[in-house]
mmCIF file of C-alpha atoms in Angstrom:
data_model
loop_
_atom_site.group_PDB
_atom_site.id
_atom_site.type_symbol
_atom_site.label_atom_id
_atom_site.label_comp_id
_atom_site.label_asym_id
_atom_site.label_seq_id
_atom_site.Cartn_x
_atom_site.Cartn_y
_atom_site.Cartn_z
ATOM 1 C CA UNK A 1 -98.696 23.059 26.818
ATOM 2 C CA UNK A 2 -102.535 22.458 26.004
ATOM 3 C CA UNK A 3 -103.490 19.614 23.310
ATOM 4 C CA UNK A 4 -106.994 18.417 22.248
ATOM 5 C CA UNK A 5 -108.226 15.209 23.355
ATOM 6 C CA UNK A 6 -109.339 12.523 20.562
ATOM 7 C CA UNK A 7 -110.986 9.345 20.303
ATOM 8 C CA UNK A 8 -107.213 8.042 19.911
ATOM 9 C CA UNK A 9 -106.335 9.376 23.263
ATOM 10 C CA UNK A 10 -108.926 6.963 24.854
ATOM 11 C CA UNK A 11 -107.041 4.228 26.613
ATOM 12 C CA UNK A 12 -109.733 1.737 27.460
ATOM 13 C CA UNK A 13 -109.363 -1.576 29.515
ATOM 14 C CA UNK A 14 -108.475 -4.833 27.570
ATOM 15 C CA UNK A 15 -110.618 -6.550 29.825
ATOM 16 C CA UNK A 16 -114.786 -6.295 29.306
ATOM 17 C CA UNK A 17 -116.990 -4.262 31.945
ATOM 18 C CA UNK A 18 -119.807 -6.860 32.871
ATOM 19 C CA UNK A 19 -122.791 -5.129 34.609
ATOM 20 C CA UNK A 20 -125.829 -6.141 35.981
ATOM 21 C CA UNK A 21 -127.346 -3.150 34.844
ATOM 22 C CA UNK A 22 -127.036 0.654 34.457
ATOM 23 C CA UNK A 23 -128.998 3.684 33.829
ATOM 24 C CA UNK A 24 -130.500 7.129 35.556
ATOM 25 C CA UNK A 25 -132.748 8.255 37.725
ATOM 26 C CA UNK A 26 -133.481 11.377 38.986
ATOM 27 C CA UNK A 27 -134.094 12.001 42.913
ATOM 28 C CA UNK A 28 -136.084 14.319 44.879
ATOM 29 C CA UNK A 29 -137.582 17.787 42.966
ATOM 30 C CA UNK A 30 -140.233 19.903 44.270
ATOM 31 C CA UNK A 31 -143.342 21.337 42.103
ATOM 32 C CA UNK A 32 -143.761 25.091 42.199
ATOM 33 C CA UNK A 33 -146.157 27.517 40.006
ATOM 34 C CA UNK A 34 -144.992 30.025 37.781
ATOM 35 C CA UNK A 35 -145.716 33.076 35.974
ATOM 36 C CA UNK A 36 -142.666 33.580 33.982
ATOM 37 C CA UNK A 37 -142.095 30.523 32.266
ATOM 38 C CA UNK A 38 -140.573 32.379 29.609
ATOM 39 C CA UNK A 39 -142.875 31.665 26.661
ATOM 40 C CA UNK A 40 -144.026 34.803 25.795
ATOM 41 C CA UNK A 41 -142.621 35.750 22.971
ATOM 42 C CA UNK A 42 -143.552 32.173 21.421
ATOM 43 C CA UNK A 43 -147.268 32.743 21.874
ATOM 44 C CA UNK A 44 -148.051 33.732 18.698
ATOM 45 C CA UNK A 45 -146.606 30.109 17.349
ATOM 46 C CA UNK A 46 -147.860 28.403 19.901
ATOM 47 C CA UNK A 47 -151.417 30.139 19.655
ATOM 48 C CA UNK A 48 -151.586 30.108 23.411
ATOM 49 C CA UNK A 49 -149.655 31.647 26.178
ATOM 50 C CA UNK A 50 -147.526 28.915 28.568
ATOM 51 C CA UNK A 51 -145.852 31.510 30.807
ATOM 52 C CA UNK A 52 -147.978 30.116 33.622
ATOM 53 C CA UNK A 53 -147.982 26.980 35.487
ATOM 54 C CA UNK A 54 -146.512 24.144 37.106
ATOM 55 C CA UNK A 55 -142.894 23.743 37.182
ATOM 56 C CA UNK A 56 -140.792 20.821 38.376
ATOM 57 C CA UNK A 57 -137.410 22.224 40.018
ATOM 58 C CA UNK A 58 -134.462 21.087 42.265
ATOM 59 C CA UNK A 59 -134.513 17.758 40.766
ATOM 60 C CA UNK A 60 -131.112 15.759 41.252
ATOM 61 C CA UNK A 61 -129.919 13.279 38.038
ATOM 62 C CA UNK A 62 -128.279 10.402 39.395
ATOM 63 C CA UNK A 63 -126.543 8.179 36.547
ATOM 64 C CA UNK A 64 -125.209 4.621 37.867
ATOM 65 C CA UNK A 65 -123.736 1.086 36.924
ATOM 66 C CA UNK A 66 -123.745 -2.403 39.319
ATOM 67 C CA UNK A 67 -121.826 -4.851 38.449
ATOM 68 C CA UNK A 68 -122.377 -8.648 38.087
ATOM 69 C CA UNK A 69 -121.746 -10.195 41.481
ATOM 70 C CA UNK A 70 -121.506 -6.968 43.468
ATOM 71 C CA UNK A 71 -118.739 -7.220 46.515
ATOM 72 C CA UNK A 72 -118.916 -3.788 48.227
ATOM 73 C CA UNK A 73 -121.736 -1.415 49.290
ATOM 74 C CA UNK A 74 -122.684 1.014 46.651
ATOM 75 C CA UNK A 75 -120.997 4.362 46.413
ATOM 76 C CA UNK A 76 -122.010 7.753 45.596
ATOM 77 C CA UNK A 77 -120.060 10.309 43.844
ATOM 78 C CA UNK A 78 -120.506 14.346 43.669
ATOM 79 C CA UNK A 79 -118.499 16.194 41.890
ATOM 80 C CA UNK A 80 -117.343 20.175 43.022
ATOM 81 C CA UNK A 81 -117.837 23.594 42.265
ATOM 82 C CA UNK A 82 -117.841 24.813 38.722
ATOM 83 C CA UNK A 83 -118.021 20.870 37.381
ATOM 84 C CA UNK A 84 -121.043 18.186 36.703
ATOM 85 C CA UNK A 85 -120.236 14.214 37.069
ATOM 86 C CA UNK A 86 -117.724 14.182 34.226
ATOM 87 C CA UNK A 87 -115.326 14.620 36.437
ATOM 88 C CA UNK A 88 -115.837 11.460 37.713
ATOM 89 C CA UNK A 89 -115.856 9.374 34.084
ATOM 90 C CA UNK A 90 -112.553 9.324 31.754
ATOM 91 C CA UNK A 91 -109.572 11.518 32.842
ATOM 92 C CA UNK A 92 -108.624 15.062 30.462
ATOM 93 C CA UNK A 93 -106.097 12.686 28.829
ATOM 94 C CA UNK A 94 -108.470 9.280 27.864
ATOM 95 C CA UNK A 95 -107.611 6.970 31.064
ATOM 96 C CA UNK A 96 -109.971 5.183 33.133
ATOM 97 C CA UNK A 97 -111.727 7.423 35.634
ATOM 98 C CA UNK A 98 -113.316 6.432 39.206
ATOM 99 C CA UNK A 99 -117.043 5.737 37.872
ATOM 100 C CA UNK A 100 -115.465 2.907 35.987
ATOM 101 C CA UNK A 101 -112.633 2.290 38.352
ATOM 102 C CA UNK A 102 -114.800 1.480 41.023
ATOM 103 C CA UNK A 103 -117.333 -0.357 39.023
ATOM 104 C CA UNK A 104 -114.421 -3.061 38.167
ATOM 105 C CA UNK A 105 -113.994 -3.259 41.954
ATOM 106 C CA UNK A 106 -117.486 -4.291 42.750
ATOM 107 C CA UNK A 107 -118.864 -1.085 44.136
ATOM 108 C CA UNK A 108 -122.711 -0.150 42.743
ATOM 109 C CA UNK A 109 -121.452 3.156 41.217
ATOM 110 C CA UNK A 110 -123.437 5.887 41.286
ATOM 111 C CA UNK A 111 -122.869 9.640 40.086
ATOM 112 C CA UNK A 112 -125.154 12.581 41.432
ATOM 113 C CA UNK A 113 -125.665 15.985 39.957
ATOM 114 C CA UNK A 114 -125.903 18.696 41.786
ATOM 115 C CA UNK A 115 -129.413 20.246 41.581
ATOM 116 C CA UNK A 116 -129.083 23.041 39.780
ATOM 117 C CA UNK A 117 -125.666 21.859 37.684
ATOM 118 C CA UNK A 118 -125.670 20.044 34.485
ATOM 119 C CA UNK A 119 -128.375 17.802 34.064
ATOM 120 C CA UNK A 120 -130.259 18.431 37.188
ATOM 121 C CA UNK A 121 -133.072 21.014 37.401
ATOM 122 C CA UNK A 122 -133.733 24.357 39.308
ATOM 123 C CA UNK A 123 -135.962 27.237 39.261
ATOM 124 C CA UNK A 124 -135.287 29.688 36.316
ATOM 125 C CA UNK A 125 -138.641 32.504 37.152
ATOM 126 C CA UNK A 126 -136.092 34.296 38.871
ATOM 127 C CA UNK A 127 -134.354 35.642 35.734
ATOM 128 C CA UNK A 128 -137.247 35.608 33.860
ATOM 129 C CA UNK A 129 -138.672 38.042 36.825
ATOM 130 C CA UNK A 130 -135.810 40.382 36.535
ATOM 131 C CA UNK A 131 -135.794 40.916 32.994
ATOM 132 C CA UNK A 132 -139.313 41.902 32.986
ATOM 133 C CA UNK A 133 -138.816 44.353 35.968
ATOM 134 C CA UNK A 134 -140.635 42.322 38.209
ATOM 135 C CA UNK A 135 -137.714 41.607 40.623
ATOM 136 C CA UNK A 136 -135.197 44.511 40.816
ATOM 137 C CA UNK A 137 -131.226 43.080 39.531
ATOM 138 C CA UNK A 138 -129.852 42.771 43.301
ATOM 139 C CA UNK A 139 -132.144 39.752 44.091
ATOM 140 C CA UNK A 140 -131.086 38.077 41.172
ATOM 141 C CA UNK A 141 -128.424 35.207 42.106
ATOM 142 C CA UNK A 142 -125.343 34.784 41.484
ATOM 143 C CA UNK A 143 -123.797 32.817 38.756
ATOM 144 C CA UNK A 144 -120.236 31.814 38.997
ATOM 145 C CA UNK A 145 -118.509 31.123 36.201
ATOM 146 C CA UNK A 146 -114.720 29.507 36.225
ATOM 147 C CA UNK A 147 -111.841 31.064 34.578
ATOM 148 C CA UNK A 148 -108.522 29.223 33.445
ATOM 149 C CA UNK A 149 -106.396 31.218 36.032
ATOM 150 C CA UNK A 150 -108.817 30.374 38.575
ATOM 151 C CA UNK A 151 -108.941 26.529 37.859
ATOM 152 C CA UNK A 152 -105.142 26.656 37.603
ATOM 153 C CA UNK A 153 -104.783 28.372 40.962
ATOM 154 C CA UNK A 154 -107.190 26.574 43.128
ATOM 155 C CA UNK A 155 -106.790 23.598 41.821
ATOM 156 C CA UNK A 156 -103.377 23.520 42.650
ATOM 157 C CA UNK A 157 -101.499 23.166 39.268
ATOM 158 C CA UNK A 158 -99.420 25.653 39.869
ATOM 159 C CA UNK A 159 -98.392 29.368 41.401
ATOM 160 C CA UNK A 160 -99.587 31.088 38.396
ATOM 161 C CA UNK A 161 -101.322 29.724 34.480
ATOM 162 C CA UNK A 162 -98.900 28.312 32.746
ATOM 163 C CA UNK A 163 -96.191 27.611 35.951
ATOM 164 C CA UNK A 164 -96.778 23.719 36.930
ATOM 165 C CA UNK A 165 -95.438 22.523 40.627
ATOM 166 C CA UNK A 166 -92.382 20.665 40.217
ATOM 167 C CA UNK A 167 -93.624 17.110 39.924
ATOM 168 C CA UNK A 168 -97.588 17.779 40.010
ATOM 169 C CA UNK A 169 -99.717 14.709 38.805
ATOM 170 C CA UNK A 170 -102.477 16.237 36.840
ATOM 171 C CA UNK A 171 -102.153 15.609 32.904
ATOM 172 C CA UNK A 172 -101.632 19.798 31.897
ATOM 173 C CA UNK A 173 -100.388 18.535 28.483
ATOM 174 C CA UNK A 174 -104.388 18.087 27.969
ATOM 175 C CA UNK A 175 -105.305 20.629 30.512
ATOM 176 C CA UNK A 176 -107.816 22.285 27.758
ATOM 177 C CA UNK A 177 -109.822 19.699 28.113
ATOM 178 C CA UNK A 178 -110.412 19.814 32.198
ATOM 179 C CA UNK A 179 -111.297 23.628 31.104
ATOM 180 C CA UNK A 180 -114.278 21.840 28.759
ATOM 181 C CA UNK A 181 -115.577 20.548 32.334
ATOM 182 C CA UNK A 182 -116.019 23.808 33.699
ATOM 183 C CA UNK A 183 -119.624 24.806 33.641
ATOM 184 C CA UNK A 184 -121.930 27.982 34.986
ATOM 185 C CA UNK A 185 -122.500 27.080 38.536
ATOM 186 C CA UNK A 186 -125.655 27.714 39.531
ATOM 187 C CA UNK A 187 -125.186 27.015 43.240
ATOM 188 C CA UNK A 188 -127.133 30.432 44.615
ATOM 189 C CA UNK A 189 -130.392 29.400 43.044
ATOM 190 C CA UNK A 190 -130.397 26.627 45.312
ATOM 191 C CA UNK A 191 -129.166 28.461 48.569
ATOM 192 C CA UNK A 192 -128.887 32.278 49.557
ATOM 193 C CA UNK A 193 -124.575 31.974 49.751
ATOM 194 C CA UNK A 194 -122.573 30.205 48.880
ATOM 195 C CA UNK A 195 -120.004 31.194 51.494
ATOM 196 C CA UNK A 196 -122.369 30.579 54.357
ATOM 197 C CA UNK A 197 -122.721 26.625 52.685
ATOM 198 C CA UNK A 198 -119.513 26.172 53.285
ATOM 199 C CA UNK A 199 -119.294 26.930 57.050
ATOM 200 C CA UNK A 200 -122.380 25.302 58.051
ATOM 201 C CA UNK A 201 -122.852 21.669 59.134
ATOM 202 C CA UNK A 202 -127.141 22.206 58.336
ATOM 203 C CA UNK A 203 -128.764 23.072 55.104
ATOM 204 C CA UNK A 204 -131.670 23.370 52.818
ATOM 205 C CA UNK A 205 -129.545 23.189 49.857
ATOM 206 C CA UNK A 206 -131.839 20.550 47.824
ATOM 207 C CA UNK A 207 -128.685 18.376 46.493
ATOM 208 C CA UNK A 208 -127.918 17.038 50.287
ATOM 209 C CA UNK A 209 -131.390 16.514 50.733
ATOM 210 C CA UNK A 210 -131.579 14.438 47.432
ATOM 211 C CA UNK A 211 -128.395 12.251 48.567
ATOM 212 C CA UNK A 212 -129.677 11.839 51.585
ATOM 213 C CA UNK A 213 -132.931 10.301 50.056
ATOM 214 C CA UNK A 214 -130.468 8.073 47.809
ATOM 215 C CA UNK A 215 -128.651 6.736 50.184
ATOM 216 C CA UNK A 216 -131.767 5.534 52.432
ATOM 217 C CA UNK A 217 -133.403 4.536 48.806
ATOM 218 C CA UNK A 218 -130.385 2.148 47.901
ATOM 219 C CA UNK A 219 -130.537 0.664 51.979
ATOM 220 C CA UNK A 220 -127.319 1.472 52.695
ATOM 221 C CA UNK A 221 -124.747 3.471 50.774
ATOM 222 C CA UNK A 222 -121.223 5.488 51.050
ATOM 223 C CA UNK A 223 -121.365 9.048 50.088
ATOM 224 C CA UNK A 224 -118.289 10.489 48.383
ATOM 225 C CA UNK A 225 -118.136 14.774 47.890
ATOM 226 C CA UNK A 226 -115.183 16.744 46.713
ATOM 227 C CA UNK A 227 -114.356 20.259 47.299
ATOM 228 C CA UNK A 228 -117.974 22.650 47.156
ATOM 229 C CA UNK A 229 -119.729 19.076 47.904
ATOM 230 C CA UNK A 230 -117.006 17.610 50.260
ATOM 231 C CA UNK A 231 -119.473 18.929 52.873
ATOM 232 C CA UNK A 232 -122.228 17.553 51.944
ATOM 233 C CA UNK A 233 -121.981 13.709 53.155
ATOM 234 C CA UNK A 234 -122.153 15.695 56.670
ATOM 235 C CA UNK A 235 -124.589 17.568 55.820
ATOM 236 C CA UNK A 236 -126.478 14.465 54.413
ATOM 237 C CA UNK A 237 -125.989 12.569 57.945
ATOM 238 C CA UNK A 238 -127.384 15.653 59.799
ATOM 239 C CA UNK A 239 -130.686 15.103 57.926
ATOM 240 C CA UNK A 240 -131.489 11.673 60.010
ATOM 241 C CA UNK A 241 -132.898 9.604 56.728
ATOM 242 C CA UNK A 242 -130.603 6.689 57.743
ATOM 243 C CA UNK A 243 -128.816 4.548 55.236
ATOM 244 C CA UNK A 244 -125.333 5.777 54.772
ATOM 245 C CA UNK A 245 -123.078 3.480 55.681
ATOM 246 C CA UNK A 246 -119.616 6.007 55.605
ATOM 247 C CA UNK A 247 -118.524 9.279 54.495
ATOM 248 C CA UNK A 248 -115.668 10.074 51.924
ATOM 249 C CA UNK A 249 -115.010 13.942 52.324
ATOM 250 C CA UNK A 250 -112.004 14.862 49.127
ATOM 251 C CA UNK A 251 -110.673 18.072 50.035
ATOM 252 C CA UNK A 252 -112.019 18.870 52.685
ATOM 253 C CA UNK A 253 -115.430 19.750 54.168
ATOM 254 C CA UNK A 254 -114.833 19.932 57.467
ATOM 255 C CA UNK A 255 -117.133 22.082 60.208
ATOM 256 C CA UNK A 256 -115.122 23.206 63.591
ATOM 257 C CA UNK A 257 -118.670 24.747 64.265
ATOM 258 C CA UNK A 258 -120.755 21.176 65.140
ATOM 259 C CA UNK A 259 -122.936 20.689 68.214
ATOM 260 C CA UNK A 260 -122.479 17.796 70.535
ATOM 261 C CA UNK A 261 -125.867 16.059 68.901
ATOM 262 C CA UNK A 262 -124.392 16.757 65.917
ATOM 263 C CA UNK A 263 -121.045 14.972 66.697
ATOM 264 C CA UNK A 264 -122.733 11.910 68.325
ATOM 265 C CA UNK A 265 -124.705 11.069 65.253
ATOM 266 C CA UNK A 266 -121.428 11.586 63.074
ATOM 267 C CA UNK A 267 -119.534 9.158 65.185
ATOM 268 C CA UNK A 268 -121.512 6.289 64.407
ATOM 269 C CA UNK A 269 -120.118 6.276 60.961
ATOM 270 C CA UNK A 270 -116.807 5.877 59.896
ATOM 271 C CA UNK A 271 -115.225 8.971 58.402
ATOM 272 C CA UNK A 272 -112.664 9.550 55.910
ATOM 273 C CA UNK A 273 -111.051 13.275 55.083
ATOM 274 C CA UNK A 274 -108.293 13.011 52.452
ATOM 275 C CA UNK A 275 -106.456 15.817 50.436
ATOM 276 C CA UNK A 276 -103.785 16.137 48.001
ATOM 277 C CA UNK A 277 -100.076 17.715 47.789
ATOM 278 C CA UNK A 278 -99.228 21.412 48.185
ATOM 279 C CA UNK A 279 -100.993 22.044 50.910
ATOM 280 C CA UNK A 280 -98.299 23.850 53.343
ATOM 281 C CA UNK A 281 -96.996 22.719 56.703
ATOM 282 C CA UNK A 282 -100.235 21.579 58.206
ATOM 283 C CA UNK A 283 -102.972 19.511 55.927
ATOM 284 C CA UNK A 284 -104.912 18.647 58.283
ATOM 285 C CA UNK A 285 -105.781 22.214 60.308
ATOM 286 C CA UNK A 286 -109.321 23.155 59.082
ATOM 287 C CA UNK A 287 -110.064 19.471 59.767
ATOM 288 C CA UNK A 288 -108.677 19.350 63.541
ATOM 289 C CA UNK A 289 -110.892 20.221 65.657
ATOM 290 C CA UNK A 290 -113.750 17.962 64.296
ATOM 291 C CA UNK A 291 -111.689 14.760 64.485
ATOM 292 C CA UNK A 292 -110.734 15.402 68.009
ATOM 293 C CA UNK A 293 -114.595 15.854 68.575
ATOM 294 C CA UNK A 294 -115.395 12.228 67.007
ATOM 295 C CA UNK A 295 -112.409 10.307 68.673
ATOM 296 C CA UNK A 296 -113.648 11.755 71.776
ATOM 297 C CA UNK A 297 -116.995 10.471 70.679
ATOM 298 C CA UNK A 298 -115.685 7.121 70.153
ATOM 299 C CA UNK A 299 -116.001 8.042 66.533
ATOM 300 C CA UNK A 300 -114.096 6.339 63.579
ATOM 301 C CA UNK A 301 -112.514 9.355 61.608
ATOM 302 C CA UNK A 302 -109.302 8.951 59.138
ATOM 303 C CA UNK A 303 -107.186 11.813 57.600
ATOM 304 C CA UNK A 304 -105.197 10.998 55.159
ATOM 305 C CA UNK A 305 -102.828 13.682 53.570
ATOM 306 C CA UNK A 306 -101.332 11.907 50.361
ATOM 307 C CA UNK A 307 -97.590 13.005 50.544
ATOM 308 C CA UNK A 308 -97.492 11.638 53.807
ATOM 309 C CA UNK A 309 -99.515 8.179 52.757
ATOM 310 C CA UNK A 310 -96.619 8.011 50.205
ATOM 311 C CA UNK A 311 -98.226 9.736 46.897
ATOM 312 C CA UNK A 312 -96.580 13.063 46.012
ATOM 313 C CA UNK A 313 -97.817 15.878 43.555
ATOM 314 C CA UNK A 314 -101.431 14.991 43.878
ATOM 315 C CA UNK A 315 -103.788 17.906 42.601
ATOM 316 C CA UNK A 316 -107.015 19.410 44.080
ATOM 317 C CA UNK A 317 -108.089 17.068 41.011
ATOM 318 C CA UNK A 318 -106.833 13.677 42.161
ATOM 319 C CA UNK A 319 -109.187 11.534 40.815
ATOM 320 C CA UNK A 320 -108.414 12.691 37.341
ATOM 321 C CA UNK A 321 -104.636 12.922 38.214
ATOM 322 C CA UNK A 322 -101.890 10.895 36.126
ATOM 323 C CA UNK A 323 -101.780 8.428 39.367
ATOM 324 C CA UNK A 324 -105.682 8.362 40.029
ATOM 325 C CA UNK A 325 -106.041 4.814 40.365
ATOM 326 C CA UNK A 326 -103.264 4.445 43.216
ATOM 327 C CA UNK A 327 -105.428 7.224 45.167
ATOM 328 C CA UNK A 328 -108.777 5.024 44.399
ATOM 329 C CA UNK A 329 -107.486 2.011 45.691
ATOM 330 C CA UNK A 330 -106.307 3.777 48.936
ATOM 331 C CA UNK A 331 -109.739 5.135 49.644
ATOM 332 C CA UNK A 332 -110.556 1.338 48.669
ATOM 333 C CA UNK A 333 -108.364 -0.114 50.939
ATOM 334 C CA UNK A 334 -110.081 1.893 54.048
ATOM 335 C CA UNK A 335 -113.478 1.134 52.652
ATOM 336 C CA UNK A 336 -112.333 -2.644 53.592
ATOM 337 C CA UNK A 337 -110.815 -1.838 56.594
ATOM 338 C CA UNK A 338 -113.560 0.804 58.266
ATOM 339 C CA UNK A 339 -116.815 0.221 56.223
ATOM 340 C CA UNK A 340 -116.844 -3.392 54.923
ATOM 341 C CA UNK A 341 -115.433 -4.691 58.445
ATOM 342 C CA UNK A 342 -118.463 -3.426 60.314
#
């Protein structure tokens, strides 16, 4: 079923992307001092020991485009578990992906790392410490890595590797190359658990501090997460920096779990939850609870469940799916109605 992508697979637009400008940044980062830099062994090239000092860490790479004439407020992508930012930029099988998609529709695009993922930074001493003895094995963390099964599984391809959902969107034909995307996630050298993240509404997981720092940077902003960061444009409101102008949670991020102050500060900004296909009888149940808390706030809150908005076989992976761009404009079309309107 798997094929290998090639430059010939790359189905670019026939009309030119005009920008303003682009480039990177990186937000945020803290400076800590170290003893186990990990240099060591190099000392007797070097001539002097580096395994102490100051080390930058928890640093988050942003990479953006604005486009000449810019018609909407800028938006801010992060990507989920087990991925960086590519899975934001050209689909497995060479079409147009969001970064670009919603560059052409006048949105200030920008694309956040995780800290601790891909091109962002974190604090490495730890494993350094336990391989000298200096930390015993247990209080090293965790990295998860992603196997095919499990990307097929949760990501809603299919029952089991290799059995595809009758009509599913995602492009399995180049499947292999979605499997390139998956990366070590480093998410517990940010934050004790991972499964505690994703049930609570506060955090000092340094990524939602760094968007929320982006987002008051760029005076105004709407912040996009997907699946392990679909909870994070929450999370990024509860930190009170001001400047983001909505919230675009992909599958799901919800929190059943949020105080009243909590809820009052959320309903000032116009939320949207959205999900794909296959997801049983009732979409929208982890997500319940909280809307009915920011209607009843007076809140703006949309869920959208894409069968029932007319698109069938979307993927956890929608925004790479064969039909991506109809799912884009949707989210595009309640931008206009809920953000742009305001």
């Amino acid at each position: 079923m798997a094929s290998a992508q090639s430059l010939s697979d790359l189905a670019g637009s026939d009309k030119p992307l005009v920008l303003q400008k682009q480039g990177s940044v990186f937000v945020g980062g803290r400076t800590i001092k170290t003893e186990d830099a990990g240099w060591g062994n190099m000392e007797p090239v070097f001539g002097e020991s580096f395994e102490a000092g100051n080390v930058l860490v928890d640093q988050m790479y942003v990479q953006f485009q604005v486009p000449v004439g810019a018609t909407h407020t800028p938006i801010v992508f992060m990507h989920g578990g087990l991925l960086s930012s590519k899975q934001w930029e050209t689909t497995p099988d060479g079409r147009m992906g969001w970064f670009e998609h919603f560059t052409r529709q006048g949105f200030p695009t920008y694309m956040a790392e995780q800290s601790g993922r891909a091109r962002s930074g974190f604090n490495g001493s730890i494993f350094n410490q336990v391989s000298r003895g200096k930390v015993p094995p247990s209080k090293q963390p965790r990295v998860y890595l992603g196997t095919s099964d499990m990307a097929w599984k949760m990501f809603r391809f299919g029952p089991e590797e290799g059995e595809a959902y009758p009509g599913q969107q995602f492009p399995l034909e180049h499947v292999q190359e979605l499997y390139k995307q998956i990366i070590p996630d480093m998410f517990e050298t940010q934050v004790p658990s991972l499964l505690n993240e994703l049930g609570s509404p506060t955090t000092n997981n340094p990524t939602v501090e760094n968007v929320a720092e982006l987002a008051s940077k760029l005076d105004g902003a709407i912040l996009v997460g997907h699946s392990q960061s679909a909870g994070f444009p929450t999370q990024a409101v509860l930190k009170e920096k001001g400047g983001i102008k909505g919230l675009i949670q992909l599958e799901t991020g919800c929190f059943s779990n949020l105080t009243p102050q909590q809820v009052e500060l959320l309903a000032k900004i116009p939320i949207l939850f959205m999900v794909g296909d296959y997801l049983g009888q009732n979409p929208s149940a982890s997500c319940d609870k909280e809307i009915e808390q920011i209607k009843a706030a007076g809140g703006d809150i949309t869920f959208v469940s894409l069968p029932e908005a007319g698109l069938h076989g979307n993927t956890h992976m929608f925004m790479q799916d064969k039909n991506n761009i109809e799912v884009a404009n949707l989210i595009i079309k309640w931008i206009d109605e809920h953000v742009e309107s305001r």
